[in-house]
Amino acid sequence: MDHEHNCWQCGSADAGSLFCRYCNSLQAPIPDYYAFFGLPRTLSVDTDELQNRFYSMSRLLHPDRFTRRSEQERRYSLEASSILNDAYRVLRDPIRRAEYVLKEAGYEIGEQRSKDVPPELLEEVFELNMALDELRMGDDGVLPQLDEMRRRFLEMLAAIDAALETKFQRHDTRPDDGGKAEVLEEIKSALHRRRYIRNLVNEVDRQLSSRNA
Amino acid sequence: MSTFQIDFSAARRKRIVGIDLGTTNSLVAFMDVTGPEVIPGADASRLVPSVVSLNDGNGFVVGEAARRLLIDRPERTVYSVKRLMGRGVEDVREELKLFPFRIAEGSEQVIRLELGGRRFTPPEISAQVLRELKKRAEEYLGEEVTQAVITVPAYFNDAQRQATKDAGRIAGLEVLRLVNEPTAASLAYGLDKRNDGVVAVYDLGGGTFDISILRLREGIFEVLATNGDTHLGGDDIDNRLLAIALEDIATEWGQDVSGRGEAVQTVRRAVIEAKEKLSFVPTAVIDVEFEGKRYQREIARDLFESLIRDIVDRTLGPCRQAMRDAGLEPEQIDEVVMVGGSTRIPLVRSAVEVLFRAKPHTELNPDEVVALGAAVQAAILSGDVEDKLLLDVTPLSLGIETMGGVVSKLIHRNSTIPASATEVFTTSVDGQQNVLIHVLQGERELVKDCRSLARFDLKGIDPMPAGMARVEVRFMIDANGILNVTARELRSGKEQSVEVKPSYGLTDAQVEAMIVEAYDKAEEDFRARQVREAQVEADSILAAVEKARASGAWLRLDDGERASIDLALNELQMVYHGDDHHLIRSRIEKLDHATRKLAESMMNTAVREALKGTRI
């Protein structure tokens, strides 16, 4: 994906992304993760291909390659490598990738610790809090129950991940001008649910490990 | 004799050396045409003990000579200073019980060590070791060396890295890159082994422990996870044996010597010797002689192992954590590489073998492998090695203080560097013009449990209602693992320069002042060397003239010629012991001129002699 701009070094128009196609000097990096990798904005990503691109772009952009170049290019190399690394970290992980796409599309992604319990989970959360209270008061009798709940939460996570995968494909096949927004909205609420359950599992793990300590 | 001098310096690229600045020993290496090589000293030694001693003339003695002074002049000699790099006095309270560091008053921000009545920061002491290595390299390579790659423990935090960079600057070295020690080691190993796979590097040095897990693919060395303990190493093992020996001595001699520097150093050397032997033989003797008294104790390997087992076990937790962070099981680790002198200990090797279920590699000398890797990285930077690239990670998470003393993480540990994060700050009170930002490093939730990296003020915000201002702050961890911060006011778009004041460490101005001081000394050293070189030249011509007096050629000179030679000779001898190398050289030239005819005559004689009996 080329960005129209003039090369800072030789002044040529349509210099091209990464390196100027005329004088080969490193250009200011594009901050968008997909554009930077030259990938279409899809939620499903071939991670093997992504890794190949990451390696070959690292070879070109890493600061090690610019030790003896101009100050300006060294700065661009640092910026470009940090974007490359950040982008790779986000795009290789389906959840972070989806969050990134949502955020860039202008959706507010909830805070890490959201207080809104998804309604369908109300009963489970109530039960869990009771059990954790009893554990804190020293009642080890709730341990089997906690284990069972933890297992159920993990199952829910797996189910959400599988559903997300289909939603990703649905999003990618819809045209830009219609339908995408609707799927993104669904993904957003699935991610919210997922984050909530993930936090519950973490809480159980924390309580169990502090009891063992 | 005149030589034709060709100056290649403009055409040739400046050489970058690789330096392993260790707790116990340091080394310098370079990339030769055949591969990385450790640069030996004039005495053929490859390791420079990281020991610095201040002599009576207020000059420094470094390395082996300083190590010998540990016993005679413990109050003017420092070792293991790496343990203090980038630390505040609070951080090293535990160390101080075990190490004879003399901390000067007023060391809250930056530790200052007292040495012969003067005060030095740890970077200044380390700079002396670096200068010694620089000199070594310059003498060996026959050219000035000003650029280096220096290795640091992977688990070093920002302040410790910055302190290492400062040490380089003080020593007159531009530090082009800080490389993590285990990663450097993998580069040295990766040179011979071209196969791709997952490698764990276990690095137990004198004072630090690191574990790094890397994926090697087509010349890319990608660190997946790193962990460690910057306060765990061979020194701790020495201290165990030392405590036992000192206790024994107190009983046997009826005298507690633990408070006496020379005695402790003598015993320390004896236990280190015994420890090193125990890696190769089943029993060794701690043998101490001090002020006419003798202490001897046999230590069997079994006992030694039971003494140090918990120290070795402390390395296993970080190894497991690193595997978890990399998302790998022990079976998925293809190779294990051992680095650091302490990995010679059989108990360490067997513990690693059990944990990773693989026989560790020990082909390369564990003392040298890090320096060799640093030389490879230097060659990558100079462009001499093009097919390899290191992608390292930050060992610790970076965050900022938020409400209630909680840390909000911006860059997570094991993120590939360079890495960055952007955060928008606003004001909480109407008309507020400053926002104070507190940057921390560490894995814990609360500010008090993390390491304070820096505090800085975003100043000059235009007065406006609370929450209206928007200042975007960009945190960037560079390829050295060092934090850089920039800020931008989003309304005006004006870039704000942020002065990050390190919580522990030297300010730029302080480092600058130290460079000047070191540079003055360098000037002195340089002049002394030039005088010495001129003297060496004078020696050779004086000896040649002396030898010529006995030759037939001398007799063939007339009186006037002989007198002018004697005059020139006297004139040279008169300035020989002075400190002006220009003067010595001009007198050498004069003598050279006066003896020209003598030399020609001798040459002819020599030719005639050589031709005698030769049939043409």
mmCIF file of C-alpha atoms in Angstrom, chain A residues 38-134:
data_model
loop_
_atom_site.group_PDB
_atom_site.id
_atom_site.type_symbol
_atom_site.label_atom_id
_atom_site.label_comp_id
_atom_site.label_asym_id
_atom_site.label_seq_id
_atom_site.Cartn_x
_atom_site.Cartn_y
_atom_site.Cartn_z
ATOM 1 C CA GLY A 38 1.202 -4.298 3.288
ATOM 2 C CA LEU A 39 -1.717 -6.509 4.311
ATOM 3 C CA PRO A 40 -5.438 -6.064 3.582
ATOM 4 C CA ARG A 41 -7.525 -5.113 6.623
ATOM 5 C CA THR A 42 -8.879 -8.572 7.367
ATOM 6 C CA LEU A 43 -9.563 -10.095 10.766
ATOM 7 C CA SER A 44 -8.308 -13.503 9.664
ATOM 8 C CA VAL A 45 -4.573 -13.404 9.082
ATOM 9 C CA ASP A 46 -2.243 -16.118 7.835
ATOM 10 C CA THR A 47 0.205 -16.046 10.742
ATOM 11 C CA ASP A 48 2.919 -18.009 8.914
ATOM 12 C CA GLU A 49 2.892 -15.448 6.158
ATOM 13 C CA LEU A 50 2.881 -12.695 8.777
ATOM 14 C CA GLN A 51 5.934 -14.189 10.433
ATOM 15 C CA ASN A 52 7.784 -14.384 7.103
ATOM 16 C CA ARG A 53 7.039 -10.749 6.417
ATOM 17 C CA PHE A 54 8.091 -9.814 9.952
ATOM 18 C CA TYR A 55 11.464 -11.481 9.514
ATOM 19 C CA SER A 56 12.189 -10.062 6.102
ATOM 20 C CA MET A 57 11.098 -6.551 7.111
ATOM 21 C CA SER A 58 13.200 -6.805 10.282
ATOM 22 C CA ARG A 59 16.224 -7.488 8.113
ATOM 23 C CA LEU A 60 15.569 -4.274 6.218
ATOM 24 C CA LEU A 61 14.507 -1.960 9.020
ATOM 25 C CA HIS A 62 16.320 -2.913 12.221
ATOM 26 C CA PRO A 63 18.565 -0.169 13.726
ATOM 27 C CA ASP A 64 21.534 -2.557 13.405
ATOM 28 C CA ARG A 65 21.348 -1.967 9.663
ATOM 29 C CA PHE A 66 21.608 1.813 10.031
ATOM 30 C CA THR A 67 24.614 2.309 12.308
ATOM 31 C CA ARG A 68 26.564 4.078 9.598
ATOM 32 C CA ARG A 69 23.669 5.936 7.997
ATOM 33 C CA SER A 70 22.462 9.489 8.491
ATOM 34 C CA GLU A 71 20.924 10.679 11.755
ATOM 35 C CA GLN A 72 17.539 11.071 10.046
ATOM 36 C CA GLU A 73 17.562 7.519 8.713
ATOM 37 C CA ARG A 74 18.650 6.166 12.081
ATOM 38 C CA ARG A 75 15.658 7.872 13.664
ATOM 39 C CA TYR A 76 13.282 6.525 11.033
ATOM 40 C CA SER A 77 14.758 3.060 11.478
ATOM 41 C CA LEU A 78 14.089 3.171 15.214
ATOM 42 C CA GLU A 79 10.521 4.336 14.630
ATOM 43 C CA ALA A 80 9.893 1.864 11.823
ATOM 44 C CA SER A 81 11.267 -1.077 13.823
ATOM 45 C CA SER A 82 9.176 -0.200 16.836
ATOM 46 C CA ILE A 83 6.042 -0.027 14.691
ATOM 47 C CA LEU A 84 7.004 -3.308 13.021
ATOM 48 C CA ASN A 85 7.483 -5.036 16.382
ATOM 49 C CA ASP A 86 4.335 -3.548 17.897
ATOM 50 C CA ALA A 87 2.327 -4.417 14.781
ATOM 51 C CA TYR A 88 3.613 -7.995 14.730
ATOM 52 C CA ARG A 89 2.754 -8.435 18.401
ATOM 53 C CA VAL A 90 -0.798 -7.231 17.799
ATOM 54 C CA LEU A 91 -1.541 -8.850 14.449
ATOM 55 C CA ARG A 92 -0.284 -12.324 15.304
ATOM 56 C CA ASP A 93 -2.738 -12.550 18.221
ATOM 57 C CA PRO A 94 -6.392 -12.846 17.103
ATOM 58 C CA ILE A 95 -7.813 -11.051 20.138
ATOM 59 C CA ARG A 96 -5.420 -8.116 20.068
ATOM 60 C CA ARG A 97 -5.853 -7.957 16.306
ATOM 61 C CA ALA A 98 -9.633 -7.670 16.626
ATOM 62 C CA GLU A 99 -9.278 -5.060 19.357
ATOM 63 C CA TYR A 100 -6.964 -3.071 17.120
ATOM 64 C CA VAL A 101 -9.366 -3.150 14.183
ATOM 65 C CA LEU A 102 -12.255 -2.101 16.444
ATOM 66 C CA LYS A 103 -10.284 0.726 17.970
ATOM 67 C CA GLU A 104 -9.099 2.001 14.587
ATOM 68 C CA ALA A 105 -12.703 1.844 13.324
ATOM 69 C CA GLY A 106 -13.665 4.184 16.161
ATOM 70 C CA TYR A 107 -15.227 1.718 18.599
ATOM 71 C CA GLU A 108 -14.682 2.337 22.270
ATOM 72 C CA ILE A 109 -13.221 -0.802 23.728
ATOM 73 C CA GLY A 110 -14.171 -1.218 27.342
ATOM 74 C CA GLU A 111 -11.767 -0.825 30.185
ATOM 75 C CA GLN A 112 -9.851 -3.883 31.293
ATOM 76 C CA ARG A 113 -11.992 -4.290 34.399
ATOM 77 C CA SER A 114 -15.485 -3.700 33.233
ATOM 78 C CA LYS A 115 -18.130 -3.598 35.939
ATOM 79 C CA ASP A 116 -21.009 -4.547 33.659
ATOM 80 C CA VAL A 117 -21.706 -8.207 34.135
ATOM 81 C CA PRO A 118 -22.987 -9.750 30.918
ATOM 82 C CA PRO A 119 -26.598 -10.612 31.894
ATOM 83 C CA GLU A 120 -26.335 -14.291 30.935
ATOM 84 C CA LEU A 121 -23.455 -14.645 33.396
ATOM 85 C CA LEU A 122 -25.158 -13.048 36.394
ATOM 86 C CA GLU A 123 -26.005 -16.317 38.087
ATOM 87 C CA GLU A 124 -22.546 -17.836 37.522
ATOM 88 C CA VAL A 125 -20.780 -14.789 38.886
ATOM 89 C CA PHE A 126 -22.967 -14.748 41.971
ATOM 90 C CA GLU A 127 -22.195 -18.408 42.635
ATOM 91 C CA LEU A 128 -18.490 -17.857 42.061
ATOM 92 C CA ASN A 129 -18.268 -14.956 44.468
ATOM 93 C CA MET A 130 -19.987 -17.032 47.162
ATOM 94 C CA ALA A 131 -17.519 -19.864 46.687
ATOM 95 C CA LEU A 132 -14.516 -17.512 46.734
ATOM 96 C CA ASP A 133 -15.798 -15.934 49.951
ATOM 97 C CA GLU A 134 -16.037 -19.331 51.566
#
